JSON list of C-alpha atoms in Angstrom, two decimals:
[
{"chain": "F", "resi": 1, "resn": "UNK", "atom": "CA", "xyz": [97.12, 82.78, 105.38]},
{"chain": "F", "resi": 2, "resn": "UNK", "atom": "CA", "xyz": [98.25, 82.19, 101.79]},
{"chain": "F", "resi": 3, "resn": "UNK", "atom": "CA", "xyz": [94.68, 82.33, 100.48]},
{"chain": "F", "resi": 4, "resn": "UNK", "atom": "CA", "xyz": [94.39, 85.94, 101.70]},
{"chain": "F", "resi": 5, "resn": "UNK", "atom": "CA", "xyz": [97.66, 87.15, 100.13]},
{"chain": "F", "resi": 6, "resn": "UNK", "atom": "CA", "xyz": [97.11, 90.15, 97.89]},
{"chain": "F", "resi": 7, "resn": "UNK", "atom": "CA", "xyz": [93.42, 90.49, 98.75]},
{"chain": "F", "resi": 8, "resn": "UNK", "atom": "CA", "xyz": [91.70, 93.71, 99.75]},
{"chain": "F", "resi": 9, "resn": "UNK", "atom": "CA", "xyz": [89.73, 93.60, 103.05]},
{"chain": "F", "resi": 10, "resn": "UNK", "atom": "CA", "xyz": [86.38, 93.49, 101.25]},
{"chain": "F", "resi": 11, "resn": "UNK", "atom": "CA", "xyz": [87.58, 90.50, 99.21]},
{"chain": "F", "resi": 12, "resn": "UNK", "atom": "CA", "xyz": [88.60, 88.68, 102.39]},
{"chain": "F", "resi": 13, "resn": "UNK", "atom": "CA", "xyz": [85.17, 89.35, 103.90]},
{"chain": "F", "resi": 14, "resn": "UNK", "atom": "CA", "xyz": [83.51, 88.19, 100.69]},
{"chain": "F", "resi": 15, "resn": "UNK", "atom": "CA", "xyz": [85.54, 84.98, 100.75]},
{"chain": "F", "resi": 16, "resn": "UNK", "atom": "CA", "xyz": [84.76, 84.19, 104.39]},
{"chain": "F", "resi": 17, "resn": "UNK", "atom": "CA", "xyz": [81.06, 84.97, 104.00]},
{"chain": "F", "resi": 18, "resn": "UNK", "atom": "CA", "xyz": [80.93, 82.87, 100.85]},
{"chain": "F", "resi": 19, "resn": "UNK", "atom": "CA", "xyz": [82.38, 79.86, 102.69]},
{"chain": "F", "resi": 20, "resn": "UNK", "atom": "CA", "xyz": [79.97, 80.33, 105.60]},
{"chain": "F", "resi": 21, "resn": "UNK", "atom": "CA", "xyz": [77.00, 80.69, 103.26]},
{"chain": "F", "resi": 22, "resn": "UNK", "atom": "CA", "xyz": [78.06, 77.52, 101.44]},
{"chain": "F", "resi": 23, "resn": "UNK", "atom": "CA", "xyz": [78.25, 75.61, 104.74]},
{"chain": "F", "resi": 24, "resn": "UNK", "atom": "CA", "xyz": [74.80, 76.87, 105.76]},
{"chain": "F", "resi": 25, "resn": "UNK", "atom": "CA", "xyz": [73.36, 75.67, 102.45]},
{"chain": "F", "resi": 26, "resn": "UNK", "atom": "CA", "xyz": [75.00, 72.26, 102.93]},
{"chain": "F", "resi": 27, "resn": "UNK", "atom": "CA", "xyz": [73.44, 71.94, 106.37]},
{"chain": "F", "resi": 28, "resn": "UNK", "atom": "CA", "xyz": [70.05, 72.98, 104.96]},
{"chain": "F", "resi": 29, "resn": "UNK", "atom": "CA", "xyz": [70.44, 70.48, 102.13]},
{"chain": "F", "resi": 30, "resn": "UNK", "atom": "CA", "xyz": [71.29, 67.67, 104.56]},
{"chain": "F", "resi": 31, "resn": "UNK", "atom": "CA", "xyz": [68.28, 68.46, 106.76]},
{"chain": "F", "resi": 32, "resn": "UNK", "atom": "CA", "xyz": [65.90, 68.44, 103.77]},
{"chain": "F", "resi": 33, "resn": "UNK", "atom": "CA", "xyz": [67.28, 65.09, 102.62]},
{"chain": "F", "resi": 34, "resn": "UNK", "atom": "CA", "xyz": [66.97, 63.55, 106.10]},
{"chain": "F", "resi": 35, "resn": "UNK", "atom": "CA", "xyz": [63.40, 64.79, 106.45]},
{"chain": "F", "resi": 36, "resn": "UNK", "atom": "CA", "xyz": [62.47, 63.62, 102.97]},
{"chain": "F", "resi": 37, "resn": "UNK", "atom": "CA", "xyz": [61.45, 67.08, 101.80]},
{"chain": "F", "resi": 38, "resn": "UNK", "atom": "CA", "xyz": [62.06, 68.48, 98.28]},
{"chain": "F", "resi": 39, "resn": "UNK", "atom": "CA", "xyz": [65.43, 70.16, 97.90]},
{"chain": "F", "resi": 40, "resn": "UNK", "atom": "CA", "xyz": [65.65, 70.92, 94.17]},
{"chain": "F", "resi": 41, "resn": "UNK", "atom": "CA", "xyz": [65.04, 74.66, 94.55]},
{"chain": "F", "resi": 42, "resn": "UNK", "atom": "CA", "xyz": [67.94, 74.89, 97.00]},
{"chain": "F", "resi": 43, "resn": "UNK", "atom": "CA", "xyz": [70.54, 74.22, 94.27]},
{"chain": "F", "resi": 44, "resn": "UNK", "atom": "CA", "xyz": [69.99, 77.63, 92.70]},
{"chain": "F", "resi": 45, "resn": "UNK", "atom": "CA", "xyz": [71.24, 79.29, 95.88]},
{"chain": "F", "resi": 46, "resn": "UNK", "atom": "CA", "xyz": [74.61, 77.51, 95.65]},
{"chain": "F", "resi": 47, "resn": "UNK", "atom": "CA", "xyz": [75.53, 79.85, 92.79]},
{"chain": "F", "resi": 48, "resn": "UNK", "atom": "CA", "xyz": [75.80, 82.75, 95.24]},
{"chain": "F", "resi": 49, "resn": "UNK", "atom": "CA", "xyz": [78.52, 81.36, 97.57]},
{"chain": "F", "resi": 50, "resn": "UNK", "atom": "CA", "xyz": [80.40, 79.91, 94.60]},
{"chain": "F", "resi": 51, "resn": "UNK", "atom": "CA", "xyz": [80.59, 83.41, 93.10]},
{"chain": "F", "resi": 52, "resn": "UNK", "atom": "CA", "xyz": [81.47, 84.94, 96.48]},
{"chain": "F", "resi": 53, "resn": "UNK", "atom": "CA", "xyz": [84.36, 82.51, 96.94]},
{"chain": "F", "resi": 54, "resn": "UNK", "atom": "CA", "xyz": [85.35, 82.38, 93.28]},
{"chain": "F", "resi": 55, "resn": "UNK", "atom": "CA", "xyz": [86.01, 86.09, 92.73]},
{"chain": "F", "resi": 56, "resn": "UNK", "atom": "CA", "xyz": [88.54, 86.61, 95.55]},
{"chain": "F", "resi": 57, "resn": "UNK", "atom": "CA", "xyz": [89.90, 83.12, 94.94]},
{"chain": "F", "resi": 58, "resn": "UNK", "atom": "CA", "xyz": [90.77, 84.01, 91.35]},
{"chain": "F", "resi": 59, "resn": "UNK", "atom": "CA", "xyz": [92.34, 87.30, 92.48]},
{"chain": "F", "resi": 60, "resn": "UNK", "atom": "CA", "xyz": [94.47, 85.44, 95.02]},
{"chain": "F", "resi": 61, "resn": "UNK", "atom": "CA", "xyz": [95.68, 82.97, 92.39]},
{"chain": "F", "resi": 62, "resn": "UNK", "atom": "CA", "xyz": [96.46, 85.81, 89.95]},
{"chain": "F", "resi": 63, "resn": "UNK", "atom": "CA", "xyz": [98.41, 87.60, 92.68]},
{"chain": "F", "resi": 64, "resn": "UNK", "atom": "CA", "xyz": [100.43, 84.49, 93.56]},
{"chain": "F", "resi": 65, "resn": "UNK", "atom": "CA", "xyz": [101.23, 83.87, 89.89]},
{"chain": "F", "resi": 66, "resn": "UNK", "atom": "CA", "xyz": [102.34, 87.48, 89.46]},
{"chain": "F", "resi": 67, "resn": "UNK", "atom": "CA", "xyz": [104.67, 87.23, 92.47]},
{"chain": "F", "resi": 68, "resn": "UNK", "atom": "CA", "xyz": [106.28, 84.13, 90.94]},
{"chain": "F", "resi": 69, "resn": "UNK", "atom": "CA", "xyz": [106.67, 85.95, 87.61]},
{"chain": "F", "resi": 70, "resn": "UNK", "atom": "CA", "xyz": [108.23, 88.96, 89.36]},
{"chain": "F", "resi": 71, "resn": "UNK", "atom": "CA", "xyz": [110.75, 86.78, 91.18]},
{"chain": "F", "resi": 72, "resn": "UNK", "atom": "CA", "xyz": [111.74, 85.02, 87.95]},
{"chain": "F", "resi": 73, "resn": "UNK", "atom": "CA", "xyz": [111.91, 88.25, 85.92]},
{"chain": "F", "resi": 74, "resn": "UNK", "atom": "CA", "xyz": [114.00, 89.97, 88.61]},
{"chain": "F", "resi": 75, "resn": "UNK", "atom": "CA", "xyz": [116.65, 87.23, 88.48]},
{"chain": "F", "resi": 76, "resn": "UNK", "atom": "CA", "xyz": [116.65, 87.37, 84.68]},
{"chain": "F", "resi": 77, "resn": "UNK", "atom": "CA", "xyz": [117.02, 91.16, 84.68]},
{"chain": "F", "resi": 78, "resn": "UNK", "atom": "CA", "xyz": [119.89, 90.99, 87.16]},
{"chain": "F", "resi": 79, "resn": "UNK", "atom": "CA", "xyz": [121.66, 88.68, 84.71]},
{"chain": "F", "resi": 80, "resn": "UNK", "atom": "CA", "xyz": [120.76, 90.90, 81.73]},
{"chain": "F", "resi": 81, "resn": "UNK", "atom": "CA", "xyz": [120.42, 94.48, 83.04]},
{"chain": "F", "resi": 82, "resn": "UNK", "atom": "CA", "xyz": [120.36, 96.07, 79.56]},
{"chain": "F", "resi": 83, "resn": "UNK", "atom": "CA", "xyz": [117.39, 94.00, 78.33]},
{"chain": "F", "resi": 84, "resn": "UNK", "atom": "CA", "xyz": [114.74, 96.71, 77.85]},
{"chain": "F", "resi": 85, "resn": "UNK", "atom": "CA", "xyz": [111.88, 94.32, 77.07]},
{"chain": "F", "resi": 86, "resn": "UNK", "atom": "CA", "xyz": [112.55, 92.37, 80.25]},
{"chain": "F", "resi": 87, "resn": "UNK", "atom": "CA", "xyz": [112.75, 95.59, 82.25]},
{"chain": "F", "resi": 88, "resn": "UNK", "atom": "CA", "xyz": [109.43, 96.84, 80.83]},
{"chain": "F", "resi": 89, "resn": "UNK", "atom": "CA", "xyz": [107.77, 93.47, 81.46]},
{"chain": "F", "resi": 90, "resn": "UNK", "atom": "CA", "xyz": [108.94, 93.44, 85.09]},
{"chain": "F", "resi": 91, "resn": "UNK", "atom": "CA", "xyz": [107.80, 97.03, 85.58]},
{"chain": "F", "resi": 92, "resn": "UNK", "atom": "CA", "xyz": [104.33, 96.19, 84.25]},
{"chain": "F", "resi": 93, "resn": "UNK", "atom": "CA", "xyz": [103.97, 93.05, 86.39]},
{"chain": "F", "resi": 94, "resn": "UNK", "atom": "CA", "xyz": [105.22, 94.95, 89.42]},
{"chain": "F", "resi": 95, "resn": "UNK", "atom": "CA", "xyz": [102.61, 97.67, 88.93]},
{"chain": "F", "resi": 96, "resn": "UNK", "atom": "CA", "xyz": [99.84, 95.05, 89.09]},
{"chain": "F", "resi": 97, "resn": "UNK", "atom": "CA", "xyz": [101.12, 93.50, 92.32]},
{"chain": "F", "resi": 98, "resn": "UNK", "atom": "CA", "xyz": [102.08, 96.79, 94.01]},
{"chain": "F", "resi": 99, "resn": "UNK", "atom": "CA", "xyz": [98.49, 97.99, 93.65]},
{"chain": "F", "resi": 100, "resn": "UNK", "atom": "CA", "xyz": [97.37, 95.20, 96.00]},
{"chain": "F", "resi": 101, "resn": "UNK", "atom": "CA", "xyz": [97.94, 94.76, 99.76]},
{"chain": "F", "resi": 102, "resn": "UNK", "atom": "CA", "xyz": [101.16, 92.95, 100.70]},
{"chain": "F", "resi": 103, "resn": "UNK", "atom": "CA", "xyz": [100.44, 91.03, 103.90]},
{"chain": "F", "resi": 104, "resn": "UNK", "atom": "CA", "xyz": [103.04, 88.29, 103.42]},
{"chain": "F", "resi": 105, "resn": "UNK", "atom": "CA", "xyz": [106.58, 89.48, 104.33]},
{"chain": "F", "resi": 106, "resn": "UNK", "atom": "CA", "xyz": [108.10, 87.17, 101.72]},
{"chain": "F", "resi": 107, "resn": "UNK", "atom": "CA", "xyz": [105.97, 88.81, 99.03]},
{"chain": "F", "resi": 108, "resn": "UNK", "atom": "CA", "xyz": [107.04, 92.23, 100.28]},
{"chain": "F", "resi": 109, "resn": "UNK", "atom": "CA", "xyz": [110.70, 91.21, 99.89]},
{"chain": "F", "resi": 110, "resn": "UNK", "atom": "CA", "xyz": [110.07, 89.86, 96.39]},
{"chain": "F", "resi": 111, "resn": "UNK", "atom": "CA", "xyz": [108.47, 93.15, 95.36]},
{"chain": "F", "resi": 112, "resn": "UNK", "atom": "CA", "xyz": [111.23, 95.16, 97.07]},
{"chain": "F", "resi": 113, "resn": "UNK", "atom": "CA", "xyz": [113.93, 93.18, 95.26]},
{"chain": "F", "resi": 114, "resn": "UNK", "atom": "CA", "xyz": [112.25, 93.94, 91.93]},
{"chain": "F", "resi": 115, "resn": "UNK", "atom": "CA", "xyz": [111.97, 97.61, 92.84]},
{"chain": "F", "resi": 116, "resn": "UNK", "atom": "CA", "xyz": [115.70, 97.72, 93.59]},
{"chain": "F", "resi": 117, "resn": "UNK", "atom": "CA", "xyz": [116.44, 96.10, 90.22]},
{"chain": "F", "resi": 118, "resn": "UNK", "atom": "CA", "xyz": [114.38, 98.80, 88.52]},
{"chain": "F", "resi": 119, "resn": "UNK", "atom": "CA", "xyz": [116.12, 101.58, 90.46]},
{"chain": "F", "resi": 120, "resn": "UNK", "atom": "CA", "xyz": [113.37, 102.46, 92.93]},
{"chain": "F", "resi": 121, "resn": "UNK", "atom": "CA", "xyz": [115.18, 102.04, 96.24]},
{"chain": "F", "resi": 122, "resn": "UNK", "atom": "CA", "xyz": [112.81, 104.35, 98.14]},
{"chain": "F", "resi": 123, "resn": "UNK", "atom": "CA", "xyz": [109.77, 102.16, 97.38]},
{"chain": "F", "resi": 124, "resn": "UNK", "atom": "CA", "xyz": [111.83, 99.04, 98.12]},
{"chain": "F", "resi": 125, "resn": "UNK", "atom": "CA", "xyz": [112.76, 100.37, 101.57]},
{"chain": "F", "resi": 126, "resn": "UNK", "atom": "CA", "xyz": [109.08, 100.92, 102.39]},
{"chain": "F", "resi": 127, "resn": "UNK", "atom": "CA", "xyz": [108.25, 97.31, 101.52]},
{"chain": "F", "resi": 128, "resn": "UNK", "atom": "CA", "xyz": [111.25, 96.07, 103.50]},
{"chain": "F", "resi": 129, "resn": "UNK", "atom": "CA", "xyz": [109.96, 97.97, 106.54]},
{"chain": "F", "resi": 130, "resn": "UNK", "atom": "CA", "xyz": [106.66, 96.10, 106.20]},
{"chain": "F", "resi": 131, "resn": "UNK", "atom": "CA", "xyz": [108.43, 92.75, 105.91]},
{"chain": "F", "resi": 132, "resn": "UNK", "atom": "CA", "xyz": [110.75, 93.37, 108.87]},
{"chain": "F", "resi": 133, "resn": "UNK", "atom": "CA", "xyz": [107.86, 94.65, 111.00]},
{"chain": "F", "resi": 134, "resn": "UNK", "atom": "CA", "xyz": [106.23, 91.22, 110.64]},
{"chain": "F", "resi": 135, "resn": "UNK", "atom": "CA", "xyz": [109.45, 89.19, 110.77]},
{"chain": "F", "resi": 136, "resn": "UNK", "atom": "CA", "xyz": [112.51, 91.16, 111.98]},
{"chain": "F", "resi": 137, "resn": "UNK", "atom": "CA", "xyz": [114.82, 88.19, 111.36]},
{"chain": "F", "resi": 138, "resn": "UNK", "atom": "CA", "xyz": [113.71, 87.34, 107.82]},
{"chain": "F", "resi": 139, "resn": "UNK", "atom": "CA", "xyz": [117.05, 86.50, 106.09]},
{"chain": "F", "resi": 140, "resn": "UNK", "atom": "CA", "xyz": [115.98, 87.67, 102.62]},
{"chain": "F", "resi": 141, "resn": "UNK", "atom": "CA", "xyz": [114.81, 91.02, 104.00]},
{"chain": "F", "resi": 142, "resn": "UNK", "atom": "CA", "xyz": [118.01, 91.57, 106.00]},
{"chain": "F", "resi": 143, "resn": "UNK", "atom": "CA", "xyz": [120.16, 90.70, 102.99]},
{"chain": "F", "resi": 144, "resn": "UNK", "atom": "CA", "xyz": [118.28, 93.12, 100.74]},
{"chain": "F", "resi": 145, "resn": "UNK", "atom": "CA", "xyz": [118.48, 95.84, 103.39]},
{"chain": "F", "resi": 146, "resn": "UNK", "atom": "CA", "xyz": [122.25, 95.36, 103.49]},
{"chain": "F", "resi": 147, "resn": "UNK", "atom": "CA", "xyz": [122.29, 95.66, 99.71]},
{"chain": "F", "resi": 148, "resn": "UNK", "atom": "CA", "xyz": [120.36, 98.96, 99.78]},
{"chain": "F", "resi": 149, "resn": "UNK", "atom": "CA", "xyz": [122.56, 100.30, 102.58]},
{"chain": "F", "resi": 150, "resn": "UNK", "atom": "CA", "xyz": [125.58, 99.51, 100.40]},
{"chain": "F", "resi": 151, "resn": "UNK", "atom": "CA", "xyz": [124.03, 101.56, 97.59]},
{"chain": "F", "resi": 152, "resn": "UNK", "atom": "CA", "xyz": [123.70, 104.54, 99.92]},
{"chain": "F", "resi": 153, "resn": "UNK", "atom": "CA", "xyz": [127.21, 104.09, 101.28]},
{"chain": "F", "resi": 154, "resn": "UNK", "atom": "CA", "xyz": [128.64, 103.83, 97.76]},
{"chain": "F", "resi": 155, "resn": "UNK", "atom": "CA", "xyz": [126.98, 107.07, 96.65]},
{"chain": "F", "resi": 156, "resn": "UNK", "atom": "CA", "xyz": [128.20, 108.93, 99.74]},
{"chain": "F", "resi": 157, "resn": "UNK", "atom": "CA", "xyz": [131.80, 107.69, 99.53]},
{"chain": "F", "resi": 158, "resn": "UNK", "atom": "CA", "xyz": [131.94, 108.34, 95.79]},
{"chain": "F", "resi": 159, "resn": "UNK", "atom": "CA", "xyz": [130.85, 111.95, 96.28]},
{"chain": "F", "resi": 160, "resn": "UNK", "atom": "CA", "xyz": [133.45, 112.39, 99.02]},
{"chain": "F", "resi": 161, "resn": "UNK", "atom": "CA", "xyz": [136.20, 110.90, 96.85]},
{"chain": "F", "resi": 162, "resn": "UNK", "atom": "CA", "xyz": [135.23, 113.12, 93.91]},
{"chain": "F", "resi": 163, "resn": "UNK", "atom": "CA", "xyz": [135.39, 116.21, 96.11]},
{"chain": "F", "resi": 164, "resn": "UNK", "atom": "CA", "xyz": [138.64, 115.19, 97.84]},
{"chain": "F", "resi": 165, "resn": "UNK", "atom": "CA", "xyz": [140.53, 112.85, 95.49]},
{"chain": "F", "resi": 166, "resn": "UNK", "atom": "CA", "xyz": [143.66, 113.17, 97.63]},
{"chain": "F", "resi": 167, "resn": "UNK", "atom": "CA", "xyz": [141.96, 111.62, 100.69]},
{"chain": "F", "resi": 168, "resn": "UNK", "atom": "CA", "xyz": [143.50, 108.14, 100.91]},
{"chain": "F", "resi": 169, "resn": "UNK", "atom": "CA", "xyz": [141.23, 107.00, 103.76]},
{"chain": "F", "resi": 170, "resn": "UNK", "atom": "CA", "xyz": [138.08, 107.75, 101.76]},
{"chain": "F", "resi": 171, "resn": "UNK", "atom": "CA", "xyz": [139.50, 106.01, 98.70]},
{"chain": "F", "resi": 172, "resn": "UNK", "atom": "CA", "xyz": [140.34, 102.95, 100.77]},
{"chain": "F", "resi": 173, "resn": "UNK", "atom": "CA", "xyz": [136.78, 102.76, 102.10]},
{"chain": "F", "resi": 174, "resn": "UNK", "atom": "CA", "xyz": [135.43, 103.33, 98.59]},
{"chain": "F", "resi": 175, "resn": "UNK", "atom": "CA", "xyz": [137.58, 100.52, 97.20]},
{"chain": "F", "resi": 176, "resn": "UNK", "atom": "CA", "xyz": [136.27, 98.10, 99.84]},
{"chain": "F", "resi": 177, "resn": "UNK", "atom": "CA", "xyz": [132.67, 99.17, 99.18]},
{"chain": "F", "resi": 178, "resn": "UNK", "atom": "CA", "xyz": [133.04, 98.75, 95.41]},
{"chain": "F", "resi": 179, "resn": "UNK", "atom": "CA", "xyz": [134.61, 95.32, 95.88]},
{"chain": "F", "resi": 180, "resn": "UNK", "atom": "CA", "xyz": [131.70, 94.30, 98.09]},
{"chain": "F", "resi": 181, "resn": "UNK", "atom": "CA", "xyz": [128.89, 95.69, 95.96]},
{"chain": "F", "resi": 182, "resn": "UNK", "atom": "CA", "xyz": [130.14, 94.15, 92.71]},
{"chain": "F", "resi": 183, "resn": "UNK", "atom": "CA", "xyz": [129.69, 90.70, 94.28]},
{"chain": "F", "resi": 184, "resn": "UNK", "atom": "CA", "xyz": [125.94, 91.30, 93.97]},
{"chain": "F", "resi": 185, "resn": "UNK", "atom": "CA", "xyz": [124.22, 90.98, 90.61]},
{"chain": "F", "resi": 186, "resn": "UNK", "atom": "CA", "xyz": [122.58, 94.33, 90.00]},
{"chain": "F", "resi": 187, "resn": "UNK", "atom": "CA", "xyz": [120.27, 95.75, 87.35]},
{"chain": "F", "resi": 188, "resn": "UNK", "atom": "CA", "xyz": [119.75, 99.02, 89.23]},
{"chain": "F", "resi": 189, "resn": "UNK", "atom": "CA", "xyz": [120.87, 101.78, 86.81]},
{"chain": "F", "resi": 190, "resn": "UNK", "atom": "CA", "xyz": [121.57, 104.21, 89.66]},
{"chain": "F", "resi": 191, "resn": "UNK", "atom": "CA", "xyz": [123.82, 101.68, 91.37]},
{"chain": "F", "resi": 192, "resn": "UNK", "atom": "CA", "xyz": [125.63, 100.89, 88.13]},
{"chain": "F", "resi": 193, "resn": "UNK", "atom": "CA", "xyz": [126.07, 104.62, 87.54]},
{"chain": "F", "resi": 194, "resn": "UNK", "atom": "CA", "xyz": [127.55, 105.07, 91.02]},
{"chain": "F", "resi": 195, "resn": "UNK", "atom": "CA", "xyz": [129.84, 102.08, 90.52]},
{"chain": "F", "resi": 196, "resn": "UNK", "atom": "CA", "xyz": [131.11, 103.70, 87.31]},
{"chain": "F", "resi": 197, "resn": "UNK", "atom": "CA", "xyz": [131.75, 106.97, 89.15]},
{"chain": "F", "resi": 198, "resn": "UNK", "atom": "CA", "xyz": [133.59, 105.12, 91.91]},
{"chain": "F", "resi": 199, "resn": "UNK", "atom": "CA", "xyz": [135.71, 103.13, 89.46]},
{"chain": "F", "resi": 200, "resn": "UNK", "atom": "CA", "xyz": [136.60, 106.32, 87.58]},
{"chain": "F", "resi": 201, "resn": "UNK", "atom": "CA", "xyz": [137.71, 108.16, 90.71]},
{"chain": "F", "resi": 202, "resn": "UNK", "atom": "CA", "xyz": [139.73, 105.07, 91.70]},
{"chain": "F", "resi": 203, "resn": "UNK", "atom": "CA", "xyz": [141.46, 105.11, 88.32]},
{"chain": "F", "resi": 204, "resn": "UNK", "atom": "CA", "xyz": [139.83, 102.04, 86.74]},
{"chain": "F", "resi": 205, "resn": "UNK", "atom": "CA", "xyz": [138.68, 103.73, 83.52]},
{"chain": "F", "resi": 206, "resn": "UNK", "atom": "CA", "xyz": [138.09, 100.48, 81.62]},
{"chain": "F", "resi": 207, "resn": "UNK", "atom": "CA", "xyz": [135.52, 99.10, 84.07]},
{"chain": "F", "resi": 208, "resn": "UNK", "atom": "CA", "xyz": [134.05, 102.56, 84.55]},
{"chain": "F", "resi": 209, "resn": "UNK", "atom": "CA", "xyz": [133.45, 102.81, 80.80]},
{"chain": "F", "resi": 210, "resn": "UNK", "atom": "CA", "xyz": [131.84, 99.35, 80.75]},
{"chain": "F", "resi": 211, "resn": "UNK", "atom": "CA", "xyz": [129.35, 100.41, 83.42]},
{"chain": "F", "resi": 212, "resn": "UNK", "atom": "CA", "xyz": [128.69, 103.79, 81.80]},
{"chain": "F", "resi": 213, "resn": "UNK", "atom": "CA", "xyz": [127.82, 101.91, 78.60]},
{"chain": "F", "resi": 214, "resn": "UNK", "atom": "CA", "xyz": [125.36, 99.74, 80.56]},
{"chain": "F", "resi": 215, "resn": "UNK", "atom": "CA", "xyz": [123.64, 102.78, 82.06]},
{"chain": "F", "resi": 216, "resn": "UNK", "atom": "CA", "xyz": [123.41, 104.44, 78.65]},
{"chain": "F", "resi": 217, "resn": "UNK", "atom": "CA", "xyz": [121.68, 101.33, 77.28]},
{"chain": "F", "resi": 218, "resn": "UNK", "atom": "CA", "xyz": [119.25, 101.20, 80.21]},
{"chain": "F", "resi": 219, "resn": "UNK", "atom": "CA", "xyz": [118.45, 104.90, 80.53]},
{"chain": "F", "resi": 220, "resn": "UNK", "atom": "CA", "xyz": [120.71, 107.64, 79.12]},
{"chain": "F", "resi": 221, "resn": "UNK", "atom": "CA", "xyz": [119.12, 110.16, 81.50]},
{"chain": "F", "resi": 222, "resn": "UNK", "atom": "CA", "xyz": [120.73, 108.32, 84.43]},
{"chain": "F", "resi": 223, "resn": "UNK", "atom": "CA", "xyz": [124.25, 108.44, 83.01]},
{"chain": "F", "resi": 224, "resn": "UNK", "atom": "CA", "xyz": [126.79, 109.82, 85.52]},
{"chain": "F", "resi": 225, "resn": "UNK", "atom": "CA", "xyz": [127.19, 113.45, 84.40]},
{"chain": "F", "resi": 226, "resn": "UNK", "atom": "CA", "xyz": [130.13, 113.72, 86.82]},
{"chain": "F", "resi": 227, "resn": "UNK", "atom": "CA", "xyz": [132.12, 111.74, 84.21]},
{"chain": "F", "resi": 228, "resn": "UNK", "atom": "CA", "xyz": [131.07, 113.94, 81.29]},
{"chain": "F", "resi": 229, "resn": "UNK", "atom": "CA", "xyz": [134.56, 115.31, 80.59]},
{"chain": "F", "resi": 230, "resn": "UNK", "atom": "CA", "xyz": [136.54, 112.49, 82.15]},
{"chain": "F", "resi": 231, "resn": "UNK", "atom": "CA", "xyz": [139.39, 111.24, 79.91]},
{"chain": "F", "resi": 232, "resn": "UNK", "atom": "CA", "xyz": [138.73, 107.74, 78.60]},
{"chain": "F", "resi": 233, "resn": "UNK", "atom": "CA", "xyz": [134.98, 107.91, 79.34]},
{"chain": "F", "resi": 234, "resn": "UNK", "atom": "CA", "xyz": [132.52, 108.16, 76.46]},
{"chain": "F", "resi": 235, "resn": "UNK", "atom": "CA", "xyz": [128.98, 109.37, 77.16]},
{"chain": "F", "resi": 236, "resn": "UNK", "atom": "CA", "xyz": [127.75, 108.48, 73.68]},
{"chain": "F", "resi": 237, "resn": "UNK", "atom": "CA", "xyz": [125.01, 105.78, 73.85]},
{"chain": "F", "resi": 238, "resn": "UNK", "atom": "CA", "xyz": [126.21, 102.48, 72.30]},
{"chain": "F", "resi": 239, "resn": "UNK", "atom": "CA", "xyz": [124.48, 101.42, 69.10]}
]
C-alpha cells in the first residue's frame, strides 16, 4: 500500500494501531451520545491516535516527496552530468531515502536509477533485485538492468581491446556496444570514463577527449588512467 511506502515496521504498527484506537474512540463517543451520558472528557483521548497516525503519516509523505525529487534530479543530472551542485543535491536526497525500507518496486527502480547516475552500480543492482523479486516483468527495472549490463560489457570489451588492439572481432563488438550505450543519457562518471577509453582504442580521439573532460569535471580521481599518455588526450582538468 502507498501509505506504507518508506515506513519502518514499527511505524506501520503505530499507524494501524492509531487508526484502530481512533475507531474505538468513535464507537465509544457514539454510544455515550446515544445513551445521553457526558462525553466531554473523551475528547482528550483523541490526541493519542492522531499523534499515532500523524507521525508515520508525515514520514510517508516526506518519503514520497523525496522519491519525486530524486526522479526529477536524476533526469536533470543525466542532461547535465557535470553539474556538481545537482550531483551533490541528488546524493543527499538519495541518502535520506536509501536509509528507509523500499517496499514498492517502482521506488526501488527510482533509487537504483539515481545510484547508477551517481556511479554506484553495485547498490543499484541490489535495489533492482528487490524490484524484480516483487515484479519480474517491471519494464523500468528490466530496462535499467539492461543498461547496467551494458556498462559491464563495455568495461570488459574495452579492456580486451586495449590488451589486443589487433583483434578485429573484439573491436567490432566494442563498436556496437559503444553505439548502443551512447543512446542512453548517462551521468555515471565510470561509464563516461569507459566510453572515453573505448572511443580512444577505436581511434575516435575527439569524442574520447570530450568524455575525458566530462569525467575530469565530475571527479578527476575517476579519469581513465589508461589514456594518460595517449596522443591527443589531455588529462588536465578543464577550468
